[in-house]
GROMACS .gro file of N, CA and C in nm:
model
  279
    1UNK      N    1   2.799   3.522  -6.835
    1UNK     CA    2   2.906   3.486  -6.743
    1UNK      C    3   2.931   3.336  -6.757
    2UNK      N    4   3.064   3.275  -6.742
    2UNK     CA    5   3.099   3.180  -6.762
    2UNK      C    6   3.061   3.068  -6.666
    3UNK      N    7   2.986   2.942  -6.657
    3UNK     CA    8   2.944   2.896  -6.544
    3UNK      C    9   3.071   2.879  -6.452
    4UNK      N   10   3.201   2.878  -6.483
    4UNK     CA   11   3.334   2.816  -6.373
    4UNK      C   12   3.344   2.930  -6.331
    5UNK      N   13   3.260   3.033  -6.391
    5UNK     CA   14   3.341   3.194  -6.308
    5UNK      C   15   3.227   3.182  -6.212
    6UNK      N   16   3.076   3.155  -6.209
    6UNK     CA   17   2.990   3.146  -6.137
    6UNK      C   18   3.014   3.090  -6.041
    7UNK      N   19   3.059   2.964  -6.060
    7UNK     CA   20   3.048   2.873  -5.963
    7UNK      C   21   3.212   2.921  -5.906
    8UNK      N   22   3.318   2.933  -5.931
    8UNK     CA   23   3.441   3.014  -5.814
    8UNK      C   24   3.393   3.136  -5.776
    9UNK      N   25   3.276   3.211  -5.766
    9UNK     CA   26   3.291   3.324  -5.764
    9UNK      C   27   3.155   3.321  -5.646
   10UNK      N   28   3.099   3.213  -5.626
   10UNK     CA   29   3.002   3.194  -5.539
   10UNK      C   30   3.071   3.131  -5.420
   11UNK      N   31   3.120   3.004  -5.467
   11UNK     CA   32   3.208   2.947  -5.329
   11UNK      C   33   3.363   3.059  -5.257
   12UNK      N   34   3.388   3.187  -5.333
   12UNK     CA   35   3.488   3.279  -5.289
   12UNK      C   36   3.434   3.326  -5.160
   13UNK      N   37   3.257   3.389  -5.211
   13UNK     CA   38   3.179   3.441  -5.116
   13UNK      C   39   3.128   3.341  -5.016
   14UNK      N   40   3.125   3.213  -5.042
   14UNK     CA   41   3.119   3.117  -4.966
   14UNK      C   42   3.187   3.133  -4.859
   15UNK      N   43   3.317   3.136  -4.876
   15UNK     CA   44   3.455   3.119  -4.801
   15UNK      C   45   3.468   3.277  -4.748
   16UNK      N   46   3.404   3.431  -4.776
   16UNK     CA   47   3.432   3.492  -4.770
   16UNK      C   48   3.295   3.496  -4.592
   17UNK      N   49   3.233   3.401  -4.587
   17UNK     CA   50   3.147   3.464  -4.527
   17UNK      C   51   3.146   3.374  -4.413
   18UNK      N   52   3.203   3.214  -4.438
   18UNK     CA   53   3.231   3.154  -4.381
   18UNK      C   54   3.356   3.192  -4.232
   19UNK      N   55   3.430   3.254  -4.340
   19UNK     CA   56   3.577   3.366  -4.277
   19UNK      C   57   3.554   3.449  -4.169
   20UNK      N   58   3.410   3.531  -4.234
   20UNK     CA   59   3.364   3.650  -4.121
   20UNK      C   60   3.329   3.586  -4.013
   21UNK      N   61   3.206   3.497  -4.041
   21UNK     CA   62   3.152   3.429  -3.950
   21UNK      C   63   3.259   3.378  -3.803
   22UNK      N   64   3.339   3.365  -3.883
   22UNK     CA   65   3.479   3.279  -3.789
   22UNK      C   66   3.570   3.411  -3.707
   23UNK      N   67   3.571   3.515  -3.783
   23UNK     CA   68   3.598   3.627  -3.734
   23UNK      C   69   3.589   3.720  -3.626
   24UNK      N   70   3.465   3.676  -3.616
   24UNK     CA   71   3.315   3.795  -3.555
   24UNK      C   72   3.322   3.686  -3.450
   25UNK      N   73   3.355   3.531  -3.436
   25UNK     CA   74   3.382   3.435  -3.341
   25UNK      C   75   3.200   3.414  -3.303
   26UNK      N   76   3.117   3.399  -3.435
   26UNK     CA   77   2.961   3.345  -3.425
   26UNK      C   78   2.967   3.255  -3.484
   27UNK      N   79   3.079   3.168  -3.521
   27UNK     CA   80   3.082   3.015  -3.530
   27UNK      C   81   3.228   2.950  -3.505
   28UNK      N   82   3.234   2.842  -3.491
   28UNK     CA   83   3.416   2.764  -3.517
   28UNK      C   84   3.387   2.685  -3.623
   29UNK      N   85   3.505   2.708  -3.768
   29UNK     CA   86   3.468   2.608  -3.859
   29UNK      C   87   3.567   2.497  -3.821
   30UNK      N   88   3.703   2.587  -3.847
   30UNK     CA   89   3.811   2.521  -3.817
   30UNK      C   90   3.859   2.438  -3.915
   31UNK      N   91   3.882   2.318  -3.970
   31UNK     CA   92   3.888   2.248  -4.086
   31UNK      C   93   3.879   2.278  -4.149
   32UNK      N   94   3.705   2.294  -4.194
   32UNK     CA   95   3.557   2.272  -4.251
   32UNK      C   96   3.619   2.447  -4.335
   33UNK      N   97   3.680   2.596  -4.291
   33UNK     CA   98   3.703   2.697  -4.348
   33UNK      C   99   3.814   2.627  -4.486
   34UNK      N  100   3.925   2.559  -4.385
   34UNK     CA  101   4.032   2.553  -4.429
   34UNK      C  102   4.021   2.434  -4.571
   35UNK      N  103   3.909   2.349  -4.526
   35UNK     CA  104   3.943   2.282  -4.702
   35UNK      C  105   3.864   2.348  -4.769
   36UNK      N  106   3.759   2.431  -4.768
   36UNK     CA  107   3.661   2.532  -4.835
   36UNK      C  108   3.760   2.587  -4.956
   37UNK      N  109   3.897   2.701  -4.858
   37UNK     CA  110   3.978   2.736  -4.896
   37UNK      C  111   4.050   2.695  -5.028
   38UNK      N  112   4.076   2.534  -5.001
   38UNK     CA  113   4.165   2.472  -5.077
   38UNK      C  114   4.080   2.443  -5.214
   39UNK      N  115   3.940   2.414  -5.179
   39UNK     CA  116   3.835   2.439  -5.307
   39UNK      C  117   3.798   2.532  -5.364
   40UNK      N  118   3.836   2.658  -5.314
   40UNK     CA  119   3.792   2.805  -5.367
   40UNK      C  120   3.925   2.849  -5.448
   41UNK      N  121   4.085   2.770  -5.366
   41UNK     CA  122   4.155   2.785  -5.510
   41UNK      C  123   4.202   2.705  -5.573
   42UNK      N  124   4.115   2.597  -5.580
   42UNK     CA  125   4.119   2.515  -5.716
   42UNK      C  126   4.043   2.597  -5.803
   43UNK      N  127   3.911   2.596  -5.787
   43UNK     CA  128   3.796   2.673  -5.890
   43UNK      C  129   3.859   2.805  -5.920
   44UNK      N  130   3.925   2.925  -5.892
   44UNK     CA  131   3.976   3.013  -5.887
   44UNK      C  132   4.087   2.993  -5.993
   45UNK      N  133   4.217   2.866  -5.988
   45UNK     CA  134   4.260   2.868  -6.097
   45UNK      C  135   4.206   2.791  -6.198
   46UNK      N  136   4.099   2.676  -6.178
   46UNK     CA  137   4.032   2.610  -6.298
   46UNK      C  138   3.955   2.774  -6.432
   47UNK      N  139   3.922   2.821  -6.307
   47UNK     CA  140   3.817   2.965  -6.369
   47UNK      C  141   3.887   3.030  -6.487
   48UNK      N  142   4.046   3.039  -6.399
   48UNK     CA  143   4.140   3.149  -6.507
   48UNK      C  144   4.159   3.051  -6.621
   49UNK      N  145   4.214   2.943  -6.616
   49UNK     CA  146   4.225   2.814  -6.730
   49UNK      C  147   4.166   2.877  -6.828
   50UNK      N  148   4.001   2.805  -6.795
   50UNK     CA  149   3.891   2.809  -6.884
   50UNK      C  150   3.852   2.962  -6.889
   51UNK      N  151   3.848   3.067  -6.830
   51UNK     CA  152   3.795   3.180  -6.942
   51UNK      C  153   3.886   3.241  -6.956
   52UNK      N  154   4.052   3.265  -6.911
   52UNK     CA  155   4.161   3.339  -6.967
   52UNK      C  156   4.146   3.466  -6.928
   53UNK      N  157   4.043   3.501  -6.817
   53UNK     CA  158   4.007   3.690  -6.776
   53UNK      C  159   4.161   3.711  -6.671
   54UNK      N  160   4.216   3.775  -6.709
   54UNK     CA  161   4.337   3.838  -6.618
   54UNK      C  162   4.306   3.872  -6.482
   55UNK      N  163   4.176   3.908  -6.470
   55UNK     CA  164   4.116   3.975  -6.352
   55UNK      C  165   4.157   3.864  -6.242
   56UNK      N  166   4.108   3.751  -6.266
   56UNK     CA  167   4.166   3.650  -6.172
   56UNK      C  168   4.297   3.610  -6.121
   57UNK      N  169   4.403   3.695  -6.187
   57UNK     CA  170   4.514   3.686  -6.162
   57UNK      C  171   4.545   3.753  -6.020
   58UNK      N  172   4.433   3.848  -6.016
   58UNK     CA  173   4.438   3.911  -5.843
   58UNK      C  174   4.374   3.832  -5.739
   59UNK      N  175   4.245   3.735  -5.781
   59UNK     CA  176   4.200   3.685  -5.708
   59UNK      C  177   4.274   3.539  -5.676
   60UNK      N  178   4.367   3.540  -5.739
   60UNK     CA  179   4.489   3.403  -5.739
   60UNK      C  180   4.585   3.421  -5.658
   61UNK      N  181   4.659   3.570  -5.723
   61UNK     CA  182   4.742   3.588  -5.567
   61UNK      C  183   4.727   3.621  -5.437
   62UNK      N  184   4.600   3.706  -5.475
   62UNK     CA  185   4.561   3.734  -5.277
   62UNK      C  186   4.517   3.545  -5.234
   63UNK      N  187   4.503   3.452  -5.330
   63UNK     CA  188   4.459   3.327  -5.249
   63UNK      C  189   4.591   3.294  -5.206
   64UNK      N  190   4.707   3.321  -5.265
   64UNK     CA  191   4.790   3.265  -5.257
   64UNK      C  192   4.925   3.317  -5.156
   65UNK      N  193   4.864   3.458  -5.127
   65UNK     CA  194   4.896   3.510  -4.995
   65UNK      C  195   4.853   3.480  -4.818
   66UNK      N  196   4.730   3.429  -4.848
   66UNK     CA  197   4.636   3.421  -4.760
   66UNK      C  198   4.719   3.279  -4.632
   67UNK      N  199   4.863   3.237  -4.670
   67UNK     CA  200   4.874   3.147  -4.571
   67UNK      C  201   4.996   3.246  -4.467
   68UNK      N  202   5.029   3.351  -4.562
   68UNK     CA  203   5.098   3.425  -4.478
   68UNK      C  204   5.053   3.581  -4.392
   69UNK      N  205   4.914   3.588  -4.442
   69UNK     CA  206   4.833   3.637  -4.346
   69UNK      C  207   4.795   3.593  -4.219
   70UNK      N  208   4.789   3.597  -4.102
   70UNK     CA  209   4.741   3.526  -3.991
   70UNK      C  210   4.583   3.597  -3.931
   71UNK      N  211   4.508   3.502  -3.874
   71UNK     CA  212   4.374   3.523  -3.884
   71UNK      C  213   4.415   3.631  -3.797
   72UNK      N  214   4.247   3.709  -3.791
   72UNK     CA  215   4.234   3.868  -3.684
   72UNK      C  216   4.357   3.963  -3.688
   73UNK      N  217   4.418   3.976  -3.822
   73UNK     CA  218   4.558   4.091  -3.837
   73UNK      C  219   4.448   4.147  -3.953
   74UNK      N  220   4.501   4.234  -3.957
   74UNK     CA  221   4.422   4.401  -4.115
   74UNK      C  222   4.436   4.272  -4.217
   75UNK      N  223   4.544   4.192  -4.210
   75UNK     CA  224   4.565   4.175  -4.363
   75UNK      C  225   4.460   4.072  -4.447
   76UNK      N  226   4.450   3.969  -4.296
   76UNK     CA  227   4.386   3.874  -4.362
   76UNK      C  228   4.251   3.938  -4.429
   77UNK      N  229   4.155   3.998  -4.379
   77UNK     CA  230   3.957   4.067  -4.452
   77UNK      C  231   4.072   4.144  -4.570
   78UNK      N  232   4.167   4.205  -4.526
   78UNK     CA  233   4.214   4.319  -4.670
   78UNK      C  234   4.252   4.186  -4.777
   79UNK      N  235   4.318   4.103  -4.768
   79UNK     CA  236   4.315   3.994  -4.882
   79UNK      C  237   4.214   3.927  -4.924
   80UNK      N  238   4.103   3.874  -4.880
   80UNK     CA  239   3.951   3.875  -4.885
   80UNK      C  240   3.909   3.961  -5.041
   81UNK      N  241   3.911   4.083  -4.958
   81UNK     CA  242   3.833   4.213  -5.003
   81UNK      C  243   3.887   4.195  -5.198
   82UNK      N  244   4.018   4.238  -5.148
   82UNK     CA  245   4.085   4.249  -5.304
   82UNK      C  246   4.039   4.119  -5.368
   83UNK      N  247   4.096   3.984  -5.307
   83UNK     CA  248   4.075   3.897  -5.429
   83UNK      C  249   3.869   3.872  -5.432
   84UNK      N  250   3.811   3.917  -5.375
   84UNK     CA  251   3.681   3.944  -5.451
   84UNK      C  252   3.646   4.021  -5.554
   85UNK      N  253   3.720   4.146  -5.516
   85UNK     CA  254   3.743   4.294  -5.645
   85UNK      C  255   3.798   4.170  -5.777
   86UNK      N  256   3.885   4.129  -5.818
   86UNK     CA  257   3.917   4.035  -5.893
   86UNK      C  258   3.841   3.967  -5.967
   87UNK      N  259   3.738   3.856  -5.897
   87UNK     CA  260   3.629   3.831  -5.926
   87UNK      C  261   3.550   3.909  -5.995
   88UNK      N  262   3.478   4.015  -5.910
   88UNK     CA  263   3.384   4.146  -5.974
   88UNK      C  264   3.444   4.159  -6.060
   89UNK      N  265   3.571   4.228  -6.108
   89UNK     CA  266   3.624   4.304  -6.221
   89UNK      C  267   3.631   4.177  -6.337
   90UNK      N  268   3.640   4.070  -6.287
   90UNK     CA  269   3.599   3.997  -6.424
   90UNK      C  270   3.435   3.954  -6.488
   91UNK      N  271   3.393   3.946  -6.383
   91UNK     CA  272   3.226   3.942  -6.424
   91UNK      C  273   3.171   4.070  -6.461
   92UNK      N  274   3.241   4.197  -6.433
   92UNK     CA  275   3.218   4.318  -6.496
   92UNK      C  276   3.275   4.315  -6.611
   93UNK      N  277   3.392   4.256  -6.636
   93UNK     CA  278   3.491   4.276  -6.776
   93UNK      C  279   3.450   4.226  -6.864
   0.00000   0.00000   0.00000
């Protein structure tokens, strides 16, 4: 595995758990989620750059949906979910 896929694919789950956490309302990040975010899709498109896996092309647009999701609606964990599948399917691919 590519270390830039490692390392976006750890801080996704970073941000993915950070999210719940904020969710489930057993912490307030507030900010602290929101520039996570902005670092999970930098690395996310640095990742696709450097290894060229298509798979990330899902985990790019669900990032890139995610401002027109609003927190505690289905959509926002369902955009989560997929652009992790993305991830997986490239570290599987």
């Amino acid at each position: 595995m590519s270390p830039f896929l490692a390392v976006g694919l750890g801080l996704y789950i970073l941000n993915l758990l950070v999210g719940l956490a904020a969710q489930l309302r057993l912490a307030h990040f507030g900010i602290w989620h929101h520039a996570l975010y902005l670092v999970v899709s930098a690395s996310a498109v640095l990742a696709l750059a450097l290894t060229h896996d298509g798979w990330l092309l899902l985990t790019i647009a669900c990032l890139a949906l995610f401002p027109k999701a609003r927190p505690r609606t289905w959509l926002h964990p369902t955009l989560g979910v997929v652009g992790l599948m993305g991830y997986l399917m490239s570290v599987g691919g």
